[in-house]
Short mmCIF file of C-alpha atoms and ligand atoms in Angstrom, two decimals:
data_model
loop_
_atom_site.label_atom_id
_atom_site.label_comp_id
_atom_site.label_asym_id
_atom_site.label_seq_id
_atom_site.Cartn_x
_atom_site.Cartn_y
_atom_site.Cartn_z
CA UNK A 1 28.24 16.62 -0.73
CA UNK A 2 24.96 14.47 -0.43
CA UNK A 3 25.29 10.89 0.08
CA UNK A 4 21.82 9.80 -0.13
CA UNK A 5 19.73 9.47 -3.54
CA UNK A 6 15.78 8.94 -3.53
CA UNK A 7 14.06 7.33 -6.31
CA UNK A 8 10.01 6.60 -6.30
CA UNK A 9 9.17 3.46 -8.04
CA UNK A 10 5.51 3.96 -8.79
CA UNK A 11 3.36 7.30 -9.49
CA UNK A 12 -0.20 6.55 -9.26
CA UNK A 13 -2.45 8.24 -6.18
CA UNK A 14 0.04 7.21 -3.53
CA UNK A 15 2.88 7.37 -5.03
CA UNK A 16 2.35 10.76 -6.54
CA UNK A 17 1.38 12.00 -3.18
CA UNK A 18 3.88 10.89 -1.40
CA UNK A 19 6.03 12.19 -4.20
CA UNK A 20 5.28 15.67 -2.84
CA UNK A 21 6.41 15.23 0.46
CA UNK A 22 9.83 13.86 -0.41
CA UNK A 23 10.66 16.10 -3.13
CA UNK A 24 9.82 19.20 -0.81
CA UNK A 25 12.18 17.00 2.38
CA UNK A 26 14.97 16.10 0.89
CA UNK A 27 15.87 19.64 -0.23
CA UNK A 28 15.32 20.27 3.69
CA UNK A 29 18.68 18.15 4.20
CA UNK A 30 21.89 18.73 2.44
CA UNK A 31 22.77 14.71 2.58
CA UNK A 32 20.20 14.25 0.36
CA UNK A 33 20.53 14.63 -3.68
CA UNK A 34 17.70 17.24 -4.16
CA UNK A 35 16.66 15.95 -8.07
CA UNK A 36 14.18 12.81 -6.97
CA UNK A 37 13.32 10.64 -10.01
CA UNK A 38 10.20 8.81 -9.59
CA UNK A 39 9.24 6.26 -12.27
CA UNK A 40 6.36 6.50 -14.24
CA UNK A 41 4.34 3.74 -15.77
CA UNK A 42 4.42 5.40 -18.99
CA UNK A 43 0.95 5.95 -20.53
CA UNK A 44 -1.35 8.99 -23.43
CA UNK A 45 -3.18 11.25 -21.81
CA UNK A 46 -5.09 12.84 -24.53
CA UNK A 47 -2.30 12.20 -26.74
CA UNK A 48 0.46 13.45 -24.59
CA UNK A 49 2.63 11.05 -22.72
CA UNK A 50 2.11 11.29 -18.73
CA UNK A 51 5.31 11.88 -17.97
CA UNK A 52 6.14 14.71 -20.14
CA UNK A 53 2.81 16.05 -18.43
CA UNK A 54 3.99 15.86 -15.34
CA UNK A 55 7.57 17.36 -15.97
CA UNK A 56 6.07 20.69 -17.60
CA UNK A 57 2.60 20.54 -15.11
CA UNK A 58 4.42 19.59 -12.30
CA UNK A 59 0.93 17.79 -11.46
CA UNK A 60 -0.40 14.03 -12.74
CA UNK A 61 -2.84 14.72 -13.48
CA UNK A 62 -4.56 11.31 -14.20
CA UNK A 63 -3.56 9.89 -10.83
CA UNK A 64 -3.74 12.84 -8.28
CA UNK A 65 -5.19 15.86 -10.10
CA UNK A 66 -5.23 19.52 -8.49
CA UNK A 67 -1.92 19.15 -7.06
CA UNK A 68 1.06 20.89 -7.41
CA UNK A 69 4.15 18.80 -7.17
CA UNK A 70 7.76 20.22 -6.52
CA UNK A 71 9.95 20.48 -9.33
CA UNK A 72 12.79 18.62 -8.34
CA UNK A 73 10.45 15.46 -8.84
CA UNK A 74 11.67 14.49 -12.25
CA UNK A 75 8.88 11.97 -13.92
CA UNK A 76 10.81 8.95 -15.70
CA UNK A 77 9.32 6.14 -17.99
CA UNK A 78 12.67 3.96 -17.95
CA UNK A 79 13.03 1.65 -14.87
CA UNK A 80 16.54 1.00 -14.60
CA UNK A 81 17.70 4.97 -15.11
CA UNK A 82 15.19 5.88 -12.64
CA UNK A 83 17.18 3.51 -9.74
CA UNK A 84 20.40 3.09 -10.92
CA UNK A 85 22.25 5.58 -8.53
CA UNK A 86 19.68 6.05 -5.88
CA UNK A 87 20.97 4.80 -2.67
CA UNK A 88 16.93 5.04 -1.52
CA UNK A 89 14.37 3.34 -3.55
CA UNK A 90 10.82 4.05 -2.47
CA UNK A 91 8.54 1.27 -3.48
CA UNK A 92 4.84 2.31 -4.22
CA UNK A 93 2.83 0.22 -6.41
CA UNK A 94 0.07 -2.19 -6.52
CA UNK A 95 1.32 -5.25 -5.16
CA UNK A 96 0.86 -7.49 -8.46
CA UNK A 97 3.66 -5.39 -10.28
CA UNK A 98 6.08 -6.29 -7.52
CA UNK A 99 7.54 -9.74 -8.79
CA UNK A 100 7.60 -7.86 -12.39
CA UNK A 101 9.73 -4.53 -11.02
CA UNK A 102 12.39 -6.39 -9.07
CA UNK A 103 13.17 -8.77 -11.63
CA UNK A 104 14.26 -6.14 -13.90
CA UNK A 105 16.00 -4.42 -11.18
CA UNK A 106 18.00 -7.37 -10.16
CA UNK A 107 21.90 -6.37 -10.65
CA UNK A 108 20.81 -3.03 -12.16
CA UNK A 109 20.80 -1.13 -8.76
CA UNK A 110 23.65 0.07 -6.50
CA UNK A 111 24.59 -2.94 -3.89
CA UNK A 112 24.44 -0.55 -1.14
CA UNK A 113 20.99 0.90 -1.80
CA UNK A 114 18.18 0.39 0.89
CA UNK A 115 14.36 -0.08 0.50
CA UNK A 116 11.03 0.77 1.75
CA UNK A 117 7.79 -0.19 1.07
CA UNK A 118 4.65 1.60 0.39
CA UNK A 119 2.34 -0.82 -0.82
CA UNK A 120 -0.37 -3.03 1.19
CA UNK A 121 -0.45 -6.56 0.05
CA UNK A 122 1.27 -9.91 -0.02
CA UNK A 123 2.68 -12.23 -2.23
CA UNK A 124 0.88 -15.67 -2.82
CA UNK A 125 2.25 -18.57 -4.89
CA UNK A 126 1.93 -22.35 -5.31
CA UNK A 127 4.65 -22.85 -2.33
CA UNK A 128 3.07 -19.97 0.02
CA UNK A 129 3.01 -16.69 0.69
CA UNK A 130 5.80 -13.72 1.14
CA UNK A 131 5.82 -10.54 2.55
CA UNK A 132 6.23 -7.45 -0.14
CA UNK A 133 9.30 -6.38 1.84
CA UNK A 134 11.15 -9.91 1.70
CA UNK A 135 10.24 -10.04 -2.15
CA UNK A 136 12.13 -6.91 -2.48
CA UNK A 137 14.91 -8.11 0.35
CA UNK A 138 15.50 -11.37 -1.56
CA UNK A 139 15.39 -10.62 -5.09
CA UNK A 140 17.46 -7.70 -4.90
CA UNK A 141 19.47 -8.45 -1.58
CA UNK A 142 19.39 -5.24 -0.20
CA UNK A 143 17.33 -4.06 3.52
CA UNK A 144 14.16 -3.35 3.57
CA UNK A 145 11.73 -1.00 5.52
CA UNK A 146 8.15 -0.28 5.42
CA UNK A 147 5.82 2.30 5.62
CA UNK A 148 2.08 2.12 6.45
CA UNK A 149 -0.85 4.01 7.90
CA UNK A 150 -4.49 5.90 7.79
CA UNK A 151 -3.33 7.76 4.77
CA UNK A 152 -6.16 8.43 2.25
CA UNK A 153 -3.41 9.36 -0.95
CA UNK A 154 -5.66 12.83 -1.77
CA UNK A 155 -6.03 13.82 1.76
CA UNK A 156 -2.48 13.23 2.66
CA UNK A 157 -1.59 15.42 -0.41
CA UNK A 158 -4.13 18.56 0.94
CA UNK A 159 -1.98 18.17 3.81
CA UNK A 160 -4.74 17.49 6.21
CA UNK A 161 -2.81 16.19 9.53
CA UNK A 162 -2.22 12.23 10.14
CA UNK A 163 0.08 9.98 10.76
CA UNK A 164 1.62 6.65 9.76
CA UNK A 165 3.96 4.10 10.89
CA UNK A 166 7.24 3.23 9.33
CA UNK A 167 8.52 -0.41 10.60
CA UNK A 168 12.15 -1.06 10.90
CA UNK A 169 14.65 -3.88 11.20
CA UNK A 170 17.75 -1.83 11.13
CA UNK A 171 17.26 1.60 13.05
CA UNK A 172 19.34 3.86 11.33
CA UNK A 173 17.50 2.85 8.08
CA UNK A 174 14.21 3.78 9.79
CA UNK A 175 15.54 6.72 11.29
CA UNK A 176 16.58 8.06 7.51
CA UNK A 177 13.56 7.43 5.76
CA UNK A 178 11.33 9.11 8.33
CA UNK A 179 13.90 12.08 7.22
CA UNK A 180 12.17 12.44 3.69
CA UNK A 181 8.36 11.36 5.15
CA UNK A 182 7.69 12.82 8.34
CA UNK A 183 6.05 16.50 8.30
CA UNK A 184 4.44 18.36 10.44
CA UNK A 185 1.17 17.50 8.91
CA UNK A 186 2.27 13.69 8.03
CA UNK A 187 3.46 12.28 11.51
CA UNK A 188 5.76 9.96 11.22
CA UNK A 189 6.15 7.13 13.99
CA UNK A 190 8.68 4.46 13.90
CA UNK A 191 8.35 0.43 15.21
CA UNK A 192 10.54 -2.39 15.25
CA UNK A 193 8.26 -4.39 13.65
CA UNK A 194 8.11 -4.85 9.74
CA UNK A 195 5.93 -8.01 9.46
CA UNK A 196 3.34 -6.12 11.90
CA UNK A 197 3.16 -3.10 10.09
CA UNK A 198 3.07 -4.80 6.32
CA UNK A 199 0.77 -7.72 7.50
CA UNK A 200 -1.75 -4.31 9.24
CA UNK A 201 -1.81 -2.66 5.92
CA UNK A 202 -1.87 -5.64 4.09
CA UNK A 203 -4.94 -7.37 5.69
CA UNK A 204 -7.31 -4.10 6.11
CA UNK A 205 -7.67 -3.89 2.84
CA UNK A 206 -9.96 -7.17 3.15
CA UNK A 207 -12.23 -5.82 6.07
CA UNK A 208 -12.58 -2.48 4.17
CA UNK A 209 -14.47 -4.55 1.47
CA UNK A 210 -16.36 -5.70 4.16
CA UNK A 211 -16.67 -2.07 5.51
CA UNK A 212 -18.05 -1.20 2.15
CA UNK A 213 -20.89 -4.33 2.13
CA UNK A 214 -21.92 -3.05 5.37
CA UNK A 215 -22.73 0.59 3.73
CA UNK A 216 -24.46 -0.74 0.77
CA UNK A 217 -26.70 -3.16 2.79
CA UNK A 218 -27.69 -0.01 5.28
CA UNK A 219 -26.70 -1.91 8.43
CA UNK A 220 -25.28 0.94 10.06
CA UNK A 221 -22.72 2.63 12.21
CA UNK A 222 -23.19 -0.56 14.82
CA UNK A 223 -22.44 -3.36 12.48
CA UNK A 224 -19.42 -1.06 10.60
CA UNK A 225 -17.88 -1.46 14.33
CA UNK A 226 -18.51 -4.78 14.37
CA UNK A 227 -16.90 -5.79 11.02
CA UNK A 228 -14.15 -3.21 12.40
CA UNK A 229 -13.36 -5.03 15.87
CA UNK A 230 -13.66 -8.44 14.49
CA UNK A 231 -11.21 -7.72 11.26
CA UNK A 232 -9.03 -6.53 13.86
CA UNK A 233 -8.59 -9.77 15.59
CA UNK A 234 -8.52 -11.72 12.47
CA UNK A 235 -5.79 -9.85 11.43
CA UNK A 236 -3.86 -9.83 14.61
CA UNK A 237 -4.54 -13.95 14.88
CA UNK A 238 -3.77 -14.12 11.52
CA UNK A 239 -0.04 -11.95 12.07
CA UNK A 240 1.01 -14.05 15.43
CA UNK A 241 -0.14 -17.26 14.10
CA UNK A 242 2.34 -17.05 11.65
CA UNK A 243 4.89 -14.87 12.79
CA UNK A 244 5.33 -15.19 16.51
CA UNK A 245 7.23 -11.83 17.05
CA UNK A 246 4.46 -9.75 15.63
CA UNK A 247 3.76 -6.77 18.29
CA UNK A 248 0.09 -6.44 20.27
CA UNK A 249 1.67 -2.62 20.29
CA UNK A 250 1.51 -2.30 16.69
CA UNK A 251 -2.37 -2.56 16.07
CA UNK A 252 -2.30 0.37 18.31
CA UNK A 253 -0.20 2.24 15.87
CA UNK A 254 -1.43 4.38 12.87
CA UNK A 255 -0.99 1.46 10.36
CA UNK A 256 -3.08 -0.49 12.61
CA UNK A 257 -6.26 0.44 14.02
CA UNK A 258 -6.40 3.88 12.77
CA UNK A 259 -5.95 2.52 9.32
CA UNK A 260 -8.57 0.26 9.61
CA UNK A 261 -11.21 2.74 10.34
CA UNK A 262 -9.90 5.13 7.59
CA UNK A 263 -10.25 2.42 5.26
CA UNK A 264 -13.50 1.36 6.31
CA UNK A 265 -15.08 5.02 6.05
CA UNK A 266 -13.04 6.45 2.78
CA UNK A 267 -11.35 4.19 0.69
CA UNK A 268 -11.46 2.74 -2.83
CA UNK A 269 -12.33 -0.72 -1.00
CA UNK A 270 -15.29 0.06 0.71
CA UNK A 271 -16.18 2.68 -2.14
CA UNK A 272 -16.32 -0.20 -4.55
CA UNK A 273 -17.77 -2.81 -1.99
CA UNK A 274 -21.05 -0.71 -1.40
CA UNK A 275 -21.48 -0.03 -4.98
CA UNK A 276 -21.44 -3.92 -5.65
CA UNK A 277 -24.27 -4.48 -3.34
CA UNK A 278 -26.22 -1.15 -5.06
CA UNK A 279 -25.88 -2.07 -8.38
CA UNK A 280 -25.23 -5.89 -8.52
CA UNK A 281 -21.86 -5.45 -10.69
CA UNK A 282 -18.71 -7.16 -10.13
CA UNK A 283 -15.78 -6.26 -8.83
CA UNK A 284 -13.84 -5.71 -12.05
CA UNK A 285 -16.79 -4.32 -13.59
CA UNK A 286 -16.73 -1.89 -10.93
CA UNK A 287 -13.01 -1.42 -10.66
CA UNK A 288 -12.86 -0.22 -14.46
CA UNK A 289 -15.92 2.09 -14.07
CA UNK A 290 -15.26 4.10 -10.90
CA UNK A 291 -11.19 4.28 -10.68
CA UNK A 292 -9.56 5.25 -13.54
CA UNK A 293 -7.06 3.25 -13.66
CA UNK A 294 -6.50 2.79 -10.13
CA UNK A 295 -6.54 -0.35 -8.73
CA UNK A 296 -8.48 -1.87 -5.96
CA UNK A 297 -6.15 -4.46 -3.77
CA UNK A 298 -9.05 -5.75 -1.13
CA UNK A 299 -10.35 -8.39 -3.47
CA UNK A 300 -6.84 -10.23 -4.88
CA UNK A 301 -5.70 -9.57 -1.40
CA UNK A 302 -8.78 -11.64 0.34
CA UNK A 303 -8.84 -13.96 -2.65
CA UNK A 304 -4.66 -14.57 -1.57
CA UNK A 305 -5.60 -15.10 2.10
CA UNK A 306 -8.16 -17.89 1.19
CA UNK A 307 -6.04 -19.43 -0.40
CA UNK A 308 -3.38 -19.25 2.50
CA UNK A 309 -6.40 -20.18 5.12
CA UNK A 310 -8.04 -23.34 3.08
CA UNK A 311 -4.18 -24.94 2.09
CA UNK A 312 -3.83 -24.82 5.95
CA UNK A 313 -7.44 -25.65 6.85
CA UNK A 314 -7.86 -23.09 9.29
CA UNK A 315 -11.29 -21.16 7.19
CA UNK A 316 -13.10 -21.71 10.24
CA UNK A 317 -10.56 -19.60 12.21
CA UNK A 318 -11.15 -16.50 10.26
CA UNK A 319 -14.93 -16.21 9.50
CA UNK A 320 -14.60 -12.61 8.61
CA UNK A 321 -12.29 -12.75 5.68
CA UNK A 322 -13.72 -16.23 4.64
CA UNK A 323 -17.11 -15.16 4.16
CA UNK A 324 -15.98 -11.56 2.24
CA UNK A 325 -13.56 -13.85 -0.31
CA UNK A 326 -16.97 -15.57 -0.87
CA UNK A 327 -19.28 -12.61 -1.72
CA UNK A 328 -16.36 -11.63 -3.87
CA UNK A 329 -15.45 -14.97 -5.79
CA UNK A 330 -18.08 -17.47 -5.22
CA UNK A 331 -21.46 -15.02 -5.67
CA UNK A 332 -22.19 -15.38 -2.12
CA UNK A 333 -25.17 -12.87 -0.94
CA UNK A 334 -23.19 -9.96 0.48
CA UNK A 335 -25.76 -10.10 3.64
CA UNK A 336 -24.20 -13.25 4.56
CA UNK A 337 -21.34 -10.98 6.21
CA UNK A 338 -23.32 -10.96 8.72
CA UNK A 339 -25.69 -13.81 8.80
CA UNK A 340 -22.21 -16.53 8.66
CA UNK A 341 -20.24 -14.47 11.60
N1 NAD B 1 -4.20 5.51 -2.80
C1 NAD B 1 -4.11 5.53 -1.48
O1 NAD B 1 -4.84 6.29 -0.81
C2 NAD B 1 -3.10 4.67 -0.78
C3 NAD B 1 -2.70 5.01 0.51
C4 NAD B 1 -1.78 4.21 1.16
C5 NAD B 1 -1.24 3.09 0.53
N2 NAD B 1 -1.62 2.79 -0.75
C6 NAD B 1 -0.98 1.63 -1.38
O2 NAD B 1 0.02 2.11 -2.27
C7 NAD B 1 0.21 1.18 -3.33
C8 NAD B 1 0.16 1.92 -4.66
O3 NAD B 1 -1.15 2.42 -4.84
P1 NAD B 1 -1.48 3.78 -5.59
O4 NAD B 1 -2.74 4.30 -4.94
O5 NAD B 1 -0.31 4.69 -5.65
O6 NAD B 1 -1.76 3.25 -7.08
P2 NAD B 1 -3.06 3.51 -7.98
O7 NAD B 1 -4.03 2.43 -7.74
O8 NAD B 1 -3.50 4.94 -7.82
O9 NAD B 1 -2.52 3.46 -9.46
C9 NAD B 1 -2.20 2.31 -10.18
C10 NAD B 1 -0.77 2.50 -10.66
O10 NAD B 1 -0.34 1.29 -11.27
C11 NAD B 1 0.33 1.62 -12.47
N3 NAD B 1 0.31 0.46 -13.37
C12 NAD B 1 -0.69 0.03 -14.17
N4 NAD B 1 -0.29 -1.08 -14.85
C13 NAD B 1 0.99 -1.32 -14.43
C14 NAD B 1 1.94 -2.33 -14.74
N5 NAD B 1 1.66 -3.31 -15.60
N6 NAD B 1 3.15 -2.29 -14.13
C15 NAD B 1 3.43 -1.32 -13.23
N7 NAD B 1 2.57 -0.34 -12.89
C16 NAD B 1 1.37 -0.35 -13.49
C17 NAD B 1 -0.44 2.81 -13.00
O11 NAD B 1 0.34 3.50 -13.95
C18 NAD B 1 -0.63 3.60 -11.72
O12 NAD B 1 0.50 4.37 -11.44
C19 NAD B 1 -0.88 0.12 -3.15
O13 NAD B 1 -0.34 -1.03 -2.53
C20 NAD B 1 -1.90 0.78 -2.24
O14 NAD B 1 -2.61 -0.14 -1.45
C21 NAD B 1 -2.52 3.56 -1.43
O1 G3P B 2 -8.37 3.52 -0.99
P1 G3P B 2 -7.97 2.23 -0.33
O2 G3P B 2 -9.11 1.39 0.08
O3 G3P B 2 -6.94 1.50 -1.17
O4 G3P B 2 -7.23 2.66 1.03
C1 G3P B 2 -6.29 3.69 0.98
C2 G3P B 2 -5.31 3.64 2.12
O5 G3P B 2 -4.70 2.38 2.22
C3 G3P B 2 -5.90 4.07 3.44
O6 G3P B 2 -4.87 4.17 4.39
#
């Protein structure tokens, strides 16, 4: 008899690869349910809706094309049915849906259910800012993990070898959701350490836009390390500063470090950050041309932490991310990057 139920809240290029991995763990275990639904922000492909595509193809094909994903991954447009009975729910979306998704979850999902998070960003309001996994921790009042790490979505779903870094504050919830994640070609470490983990994969995504200004101004392999060592302690300062019980140990995890340099060589962030400095278009511009429909969290996410660093006054503390929220917003030359360091 299973006792564990996994649902996947969120099916774009993570979420659908990560999609294939737990569909093809949990029918490793026999305390898992093997049918995973995984909800799907319902939209036309060519006329046909994307999640009947996906339940006949068994591939979305809009978010991660070319591969196959196992049949007991049952696409879902409806929210609530997709979580009601999972005792699991795997959260993988851009952060900016997050606020949206758990108020219509509230008092719809089982009160035993536990959480993990997937995405890399944080919340930002008028009062402060909140960590993704206490969003989901407080609205819903259920545990929360999270899961971070040099994990490019398509290369992940080839099943090239890496690993990642789930962060825990109850063990045995860590120790069950590396169950349905860890392979042998996606390497699963765990850390007592939630706020170091989230705030790692959180906070790259800034320095890979700066990764990305760096390749479109030709500065080279030199400077990339530079902007690489110096977002590292900015984001380190940045996690202790605020909360004191953040790990040194973690930047040396996947979700740290290794992360950072992934990002800064293949992802979406520095992708669209060079392309800004070649062709002089905007971020949203760019977003909407060279994504489809994926979305780019570097630029809200450095645009949040300025806001965070000027309320406090502490700007001249993190030079870095200052000066890439100003190429961004405020039309700032991107070769300042380096000239205001
Ligand atoms: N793609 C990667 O390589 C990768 C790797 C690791 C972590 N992540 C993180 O995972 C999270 C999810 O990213 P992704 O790459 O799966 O997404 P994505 O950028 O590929 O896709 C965007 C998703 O948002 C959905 N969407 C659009 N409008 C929406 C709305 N109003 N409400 C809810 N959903 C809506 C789309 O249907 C689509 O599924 C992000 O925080 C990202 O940083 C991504
Ligand atoms: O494509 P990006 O820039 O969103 O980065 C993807 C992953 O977060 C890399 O680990």
């Amino acid at each position: 008899m299973s006792s564990e139920k996994v649902a996947i809240i969120g099916s774009g290029n993570w979420g659908s690869a990560v999609a294939k991995i737990i569909g093809r763990n949990v029918a490793k275990f026999n305390h898992f349910d093997t049918q995973v639904k995984m909800w799907v922000f319902e939209e036309k492909i060519n006329g046909q809706k994307l999640t009947d595509i996906i339940n006949t193809k068994h591939e979305n094909v809009k978010y991660l094309p070319n591969i196959k994903l196992p049949e007991n991954i049952v696409a879902c447009p409806d929210l609530i049915e997709t979580c009601r009975d999972a005792t699991m729910l795997v959260f993988v979306v851009p952060h900016q849906f997050v606020t949206s998704i758990c108020k219509q979850l509230k008092g719809k999902i089982l009160p035993h259910a536990k959480a993990i998070s997937l995405i890399k960003g944080i919340d930002v309001n008028e009062h402060g800012f909140r960590l993704i996994t206490d969003m989901i921790q407080d609205s819903l009042n259920i545990r929360a993990c999270v899961l971070s790490g040099a994990n490019i979505a398509n290369e992940v779903a080839e099943e090239r070898f890496c690993e990642t870094t789930i962060g825990y504050r109850n063990r045995t919830d860590g120790e069950l959701f590396m169950q349905i994640f860890h392979t042998p070609s996606f390497r699963v470490n765990i850390v007592e350490d939630v706020v170091g983990v989230e705030l790692c994969g959180a906070l790259k995504n800034i320095i890979a836009i700066g990764g990305g200004l760096v390749d479109g101004l030709k500065l080279g392999d030199n400077t990339k390390a530079a902007i690489i060592r110096i977002g590292l302690y900015e984001m380190r300062k940045f996690s202790q500063m605020f909360y004191k019980d953040v790990k040194d140990a973690t930047f040396f995890e996947s979700c740290g470090v290794a992360d950072l340099i992934t990002t800064c060589a293949g992802g979406r962030n520095r992708k669209v950050a060079e392309a800004h400095v070649t062709t002089g278009k905007s971020f949203d511009q760019l977003e909407k041309e060279m994504l489809n429909g994926q979305k780019l969290q570097g630029t809200s996410t450095a645009q949040d932490m300025y806001n965070i660093l000027t309320k406090k006054n502490l700007c001249h503390e993190f030079p870095l991310m200052t000066v890439i929220y100003r190429i961004c917003y405020e039309g700032l030359p991107p070769i300042k990057i380096v000239e205001d360091l």
